[in-house]
Amino acid sequence: GGTEVQLLELMRGLSPRHRVEVAVLDAVGPLMEQVWSEGFLPREFPLRGSYLSPNTPWQIARLAGWLKANQIELVHAHDFYSTLLAVPAAKLARREGVDFVLDPMWSSIPKGLMEHIDGVRSTCPRPLEQQRAHRGQLPCAIPGTASAT
């Protein structure tokens, strides 16, 4: 899917000075061969059914431990379910001086999620039809938050 292609291109495009670690919900899918051929060995944190199952908090705790053990400084989540695990895990694993900033890509943010993040910043341009409705605003800033740089 599109999410997996985005992640693969991001991993390929990052500077070699960055150490990239990959975590996935399930190490399956048509692009996993490419991920492995690029030298990445994803760590799995499977939901195994509904995200409402008792397994979800266990996977959040496992992910937090993995983030902490690997001294991960940036967590990049690309969809609802990975964000569902990544937000609380990153919060649990966070080190002093590391902020949790969310890019909602111009979607609304659930109220319950706001208490877990330190800031909101969008780096993607607002879709054209929304830009027309919001003339005068910076295309990469959300009113009431820090502007994009």
PDB file of C-alpha atoms in Angstrom:
ATOM      1  CA  GLY A   1       0.000   0.000   0.000  1.00  0.00           C
ATOM      2  CA  GLY A   2       0.861   3.683  -0.062  1.00  0.00           C
ATOM      3  CA  THR A   3       1.924   3.806   3.572  1.00  0.00           C
ATOM      4  CA  GLU A   4       4.468   1.043   3.091  1.00  0.00           C
ATOM      5  CA  VAL A   5       5.877   2.673  -0.055  1.00  0.00           C
ATOM      6  CA  GLN A   6       6.243   5.993   1.816  1.00  0.00           C
ATOM      7  CA  LEU A   7       8.134   4.297   4.628  1.00  0.00           C
ATOM      8  CA  LEU A   8      10.418   2.421   2.235  1.00  0.00           C
ATOM      9  CA  GLU A   9      11.264   5.621   0.353  1.00  0.00           C
ATOM     10  CA  LEU A  10      11.870   7.467   3.635  1.00  0.00           C
ATOM     11  CA  MET A  11      14.240   4.730   4.830  1.00  0.00           C
ATOM     12  CA  ARG A  12      16.136   4.808   1.515  1.00  0.00           C
ATOM     13  CA  GLY A  13      16.325   8.597   1.452  1.00  0.00           C
ATOM     14  CA  LEU A  14      17.662   9.245   4.937  1.00  0.00           C
ATOM     15  CA  SER A  15      21.277  10.234   5.245  1.00  0.00           C
ATOM     16  CA  PRO A  16      23.655   7.414   6.210  1.00  0.00           C
ATOM     17  CA  ARG A  17      24.573   9.451   9.300  1.00  0.00           C
ATOM     18  CA  HIS A  18      21.193   8.411  10.753  1.00  0.00           C
ATOM     19  CA  ARG A  19      20.792   4.967  12.261  1.00  0.00           C
ATOM     20  CA  VAL A  20      17.421   3.674  11.094  1.00  0.00           C
ATOM     21  CA  GLU A  21      15.554   1.009  13.041  1.00  0.00           C
ATOM     22  CA  VAL A  22      12.239  -0.340  11.779  1.00  0.00           C
ATOM     23  CA  ALA A  23       9.302  -1.534  13.861  1.00  0.00           C
ATOM     24  CA  VAL A  24       6.179  -3.020  12.303  1.00  0.00           C
ATOM     25  CA  LEU A  25       2.887  -4.402  13.495  1.00  0.00           C
ATOM     26  CA  ASP A  26       3.312  -7.451  11.252  1.00  0.00           C
ATOM     27  CA  ALA A  27       6.339  -8.336   9.115  1.00  0.00           C
ATOM     28  CA  VAL A  28       4.222  -9.410   6.157  1.00  0.00           C
ATOM     29  CA  GLY A  29       3.232  -7.840   2.871  1.00  0.00           C
ATOM     30  CA  PRO A  30       4.449  -7.364  -0.658  1.00  0.00           C
ATOM     31  CA  LEU A  31       7.195  -4.873   0.243  1.00  0.00           C
ATOM     32  CA  MET A  32       8.869  -6.821   3.064  1.00  0.00           C
ATOM     33  CA  GLU A  33      11.316  -8.413   0.601  1.00  0.00           C
ATOM     34  CA  GLN A  34      12.478  -4.913  -0.377  1.00  0.00           C
ATOM     35  CA  VAL A  35      12.782  -3.875   3.277  1.00  0.00           C
ATOM     36  CA  TRP A  36      14.965  -6.912   3.991  1.00  0.00           C
ATOM     37  CA  SER A  37      17.013  -6.413   0.805  1.00  0.00           C
ATOM     38  CA  GLU A  38      17.784  -2.845   1.956  1.00  0.00           C
ATOM     39  CA  GLY A  39      19.331  -4.368   5.078  1.00  0.00           C
ATOM     40  CA  PHE A  40      16.533  -3.564   7.526  1.00  0.00           C
ATOM     41  CA  LEU A  41      15.354  -6.211   9.977  1.00  0.00           C
ATOM     42  CA  PRO A  42      12.022  -4.971  11.328  1.00  0.00           C
ATOM     43  CA  ARG A  43      11.027  -5.699  14.904  1.00  0.00           C
ATOM     44  CA  GLU A  44       7.430  -6.938  15.157  1.00  0.00           C
ATOM     45  CA  PHE A  45       4.833  -5.651  17.613  1.00  0.00           C
ATOM     46  CA  PRO A  46       1.700  -7.537  16.482  1.00  0.00           C
ATOM     47  CA  LEU A  47      -1.757  -6.499  17.619  1.00  0.00           C
ATOM     48  CA  ARG A  48      -3.215  -9.958  16.892  1.00  0.00           C
ATOM     49  CA  GLY A  49      -6.788  -8.930  16.295  1.00  0.00           C
ATOM     50  CA  SER A  50      -8.597  -5.939  17.716  1.00  0.00           C
ATOM     51  CA  TYR A  51      -6.658  -3.018  19.141  1.00  0.00           C
ATOM     52  CA  LEU A  52      -9.069  -3.276  22.087  1.00  0.00           C
ATOM     53  CA  SER A  53      -7.611  -6.648  23.083  1.00  0.00           C
ATOM     54  CA  PRO A  54      -5.457  -7.156  26.219  1.00  0.00           C
ATOM     55  CA  ASN A  55      -2.482  -7.703  23.887  1.00  0.00           C
ATOM     56  CA  THR A  56      -2.364  -4.002  22.914  1.00  0.00           C
ATOM     57  CA  PRO A  57      -0.991  -2.662  26.238  1.00  0.00           C
ATOM     58  CA  TRP A  58       1.573  -5.485  26.192  1.00  0.00           C
ATOM     59  CA  GLN A  59       2.736  -4.449  22.699  1.00  0.00           C
ATOM     60  CA  ILE A  60       2.885  -0.794  23.781  1.00  0.00           C
ATOM     61  CA  ALA A  61       5.108  -1.779  26.719  1.00  0.00           C
ATOM     62  CA  ARG A  62       7.306  -3.939  24.455  1.00  0.00           C
ATOM     63  CA  LEU A  63       7.637  -1.097  21.940  1.00  0.00           C
ATOM     64  CA  ALA A  64       8.500   1.380  24.715  1.00  0.00           C
ATOM     65  CA  GLY A  65      11.215  -0.968  25.979  1.00  0.00           C
ATOM     66  CA  TRP A  66      12.604  -1.385  22.466  1.00  0.00           C
ATOM     67  CA  LEU A  67      12.595   2.395  21.873  1.00  0.00           C
ATOM     68  CA  LYS A  68      14.416   2.982  25.138  1.00  0.00           C
ATOM     69  CA  ALA A  69      16.942   0.160  24.662  1.00  0.00           C
ATOM     70  CA  ASN A  70      17.782   1.392  21.150  1.00  0.00           C
ATOM     71  CA  GLN A  71      17.843   5.061  22.218  1.00  0.00           C
ATOM     72  CA  ILE A  72      15.379   5.978  19.482  1.00  0.00           C
ATOM     73  CA  GLU A  73      15.050   9.747  19.126  1.00  0.00           C
ATOM     74  CA  LEU A  74      12.429   9.963  16.376  1.00  0.00           C
ATOM     75  CA  VAL A  75       9.333   7.826  15.935  1.00  0.00           C
ATOM     76  CA  HIS A  76       7.648   8.092  12.564  1.00  0.00           C
ATOM     77  CA  ALA A  77       4.200   6.436  12.464  1.00  0.00           C
ATOM     78  CA  HIS A  78       2.186   6.341   9.253  1.00  0.00           C
ATOM     79  CA  ASP A  79      -1.286   5.022  10.003  1.00  0.00           C
ATOM     80  CA  PHE A  80      -3.944   4.752  12.690  1.00  0.00           C
ATOM     81  CA  TYR A  81      -2.853   1.462  14.260  1.00  0.00           C
ATOM     82  CA  SER A  82       0.873   2.175  14.309  1.00  0.00           C
ATOM     83  CA  THR A  83       0.159   5.617  15.780  1.00  0.00           C
ATOM     84  CA  LEU A  84      -2.062   3.964  18.383  1.00  0.00           C
ATOM     85  CA  LEU A  85       0.973   2.016  19.620  1.00  0.00           C
ATOM     86  CA  ALA A  86       3.647   4.623  18.889  1.00  0.00           C
ATOM     87  CA  VAL A  87       2.189   7.572  20.823  1.00  0.00           C
ATOM     88  CA  PRO A  88       1.948   5.939  24.264  1.00  0.00           C
ATOM     89  CA  ALA A  89       5.128   3.888  23.701  1.00  0.00           C
ATOM     90  CA  ALA A  90       7.132   6.975  22.760  1.00  0.00           C
ATOM     91  CA  LYS A  91       5.709   8.785  25.775  1.00  0.00           C
ATOM     92  CA  LEU A  92       6.744   5.931  28.080  1.00  0.00           C
ATOM     93  CA  ALA A  93      10.209   5.706  26.541  1.00  0.00           C
ATOM     94  CA  ARG A  94      10.894   9.409  26.200  1.00  0.00           C
ATOM     95  CA  ARG A  95      14.053  10.956  27.441  1.00  0.00           C
ATOM     96  CA  GLU A  96      14.296  14.403  28.942  1.00  0.00           C
ATOM     97  CA  GLY A  97      14.569  17.060  26.273  1.00  0.00           C
ATOM     98  CA  VAL A  98      12.822  15.016  23.575  1.00  0.00           C
ATOM     99  CA  ASP A  99       9.417  16.375  22.558  1.00  0.00           C
ATOM    100  CA  PHE A 100       6.565  14.463  21.003  1.00  0.00           C
ATOM    101  CA  VAL A 101       5.319  16.419  17.976  1.00  0.00           C
ATOM    102  CA  LEU A 102       2.423  15.175  15.861  1.00  0.00           C
ATOM    103  CA  ASP A 103       1.829  15.934  12.189  1.00  0.00           C
ATOM    104  CA  PRO A 104      -1.879  15.161  11.701  1.00  0.00           C
ATOM    105  CA  MET A 105      -1.618  15.913   7.955  1.00  0.00           C
ATOM    106  CA  TRP A 106      -4.576  18.293   8.312  1.00  0.00           C
ATOM    107  CA  SER A 107      -6.825  15.718  10.003  1.00  0.00           C
ATOM    108  CA  SER A 108      -8.559  16.358  13.301  1.00  0.00           C
ATOM    109  CA  ILE A 109      -6.836  15.118  16.461  1.00  0.00           C
ATOM    110  CA  PRO A 110      -8.870  13.150  19.001  1.00  0.00           C
ATOM    111  CA  LYS A 111      -9.087  14.946  22.367  1.00  0.00           C
ATOM    112  CA  GLY A 112      -7.656  11.954  24.228  1.00  0.00           C
ATOM    113  CA  LEU A 113      -4.502  12.085  22.113  1.00  0.00           C
ATOM    114  CA  MET A 114      -3.776  15.752  22.813  1.00  0.00           C
ATOM    115  CA  GLU A 115      -2.763  15.039  26.411  1.00  0.00           C
ATOM    116  CA  HIS A 116       0.062  12.817  25.147  1.00  0.00           C
ATOM    117  CA  ILE A 117       1.720  15.206  22.693  1.00  0.00           C
ATOM    118  CA  ASP A 118       3.843  18.312  23.180  1.00  0.00           C
ATOM    119  CA  GLY A 119       3.121  20.052  19.916  1.00  0.00           C
ATOM    120  CA  VAL A 120       1.395  19.903  16.558  1.00  0.00           C
ATOM    121  CA  ARG A 121       3.118  20.792  13.322  1.00  0.00           C
ATOM    122  CA  SER A 122       2.214  19.984   9.766  1.00  0.00           C
ATOM    123  CA  THR A 123       4.956  19.828   7.181  1.00  0.00           C
ATOM    124  CA  CYS A 124       2.784  18.808   4.270  1.00  0.00           C
ATOM    125  CA  PRO A 125       0.937  21.358   2.173  1.00  0.00           C
ATOM    126  CA  ARG A 126      -2.740  21.746   2.799  1.00  0.00           C
ATOM    127  CA  PRO A 127      -4.796  20.124   0.016  1.00  0.00           C
ATOM    128  CA  LEU A 128      -5.684  22.658  -2.675  1.00  0.00           C
ATOM    129  CA  GLU A 129      -9.411  22.848  -1.875  1.00  0.00           C
ATOM    130  CA  GLN A 130      -8.620  23.562   1.788  1.00  0.00           C
ATOM    131  CA  GLN A 131      -6.023  26.197   0.844  1.00  0.00           C
ATOM    132  CA  ARG A 132      -8.669  28.116  -1.031  1.00  0.00           C
ATOM    133  CA  ALA A 133     -10.923  28.057   2.033  1.00  0.00           C
ATOM    134  CA  HIS A 134      -8.121  29.256   4.327  1.00  0.00           C
ATOM    135  CA  ARG A 135      -6.467  32.043   2.325  1.00  0.00           C
ATOM    136  CA  GLY A 136      -4.062  34.130   4.337  1.00  0.00           C
ATOM    137  CA  GLN A 137      -2.844  31.287   6.541  1.00  0.00           C
ATOM    138  CA  LEU A 138       0.575  29.756   6.110  1.00  0.00           C
ATOM    139  CA  PRO A 139       0.110  26.503   4.177  1.00  0.00           C
ATOM    140  CA  CYS A 140       2.192  24.572   6.718  1.00  0.00           C
ATOM    141  CA  ALA A 141       0.970  25.998  10.017  1.00  0.00           C
ATOM    142  CA  ILE A 142      -1.963  25.095  12.198  1.00  0.00           C
ATOM    143  CA  PRO A 143      -3.575  28.118  13.835  1.00  0.00           C
ATOM    144  CA  GLY A 144      -2.780  28.309  17.542  1.00  0.00           C
ATOM    145  CA  THR A 145       0.423  26.241  17.277  1.00  0.00           C
ATOM    146  CA  ALA A 146       4.028  26.811  16.301  1.00  0.00           C
ATOM    147  CA  SER A 147       4.520  27.735  12.669  1.00  0.00           C
ATOM    148  CA  ALA A 148       6.393  25.557  10.271  1.00  0.00           C
ATOM    149  CA  THR A 149       9.947  26.543   9.508  1.00  0.00           C
TER     150      THR A 149
END
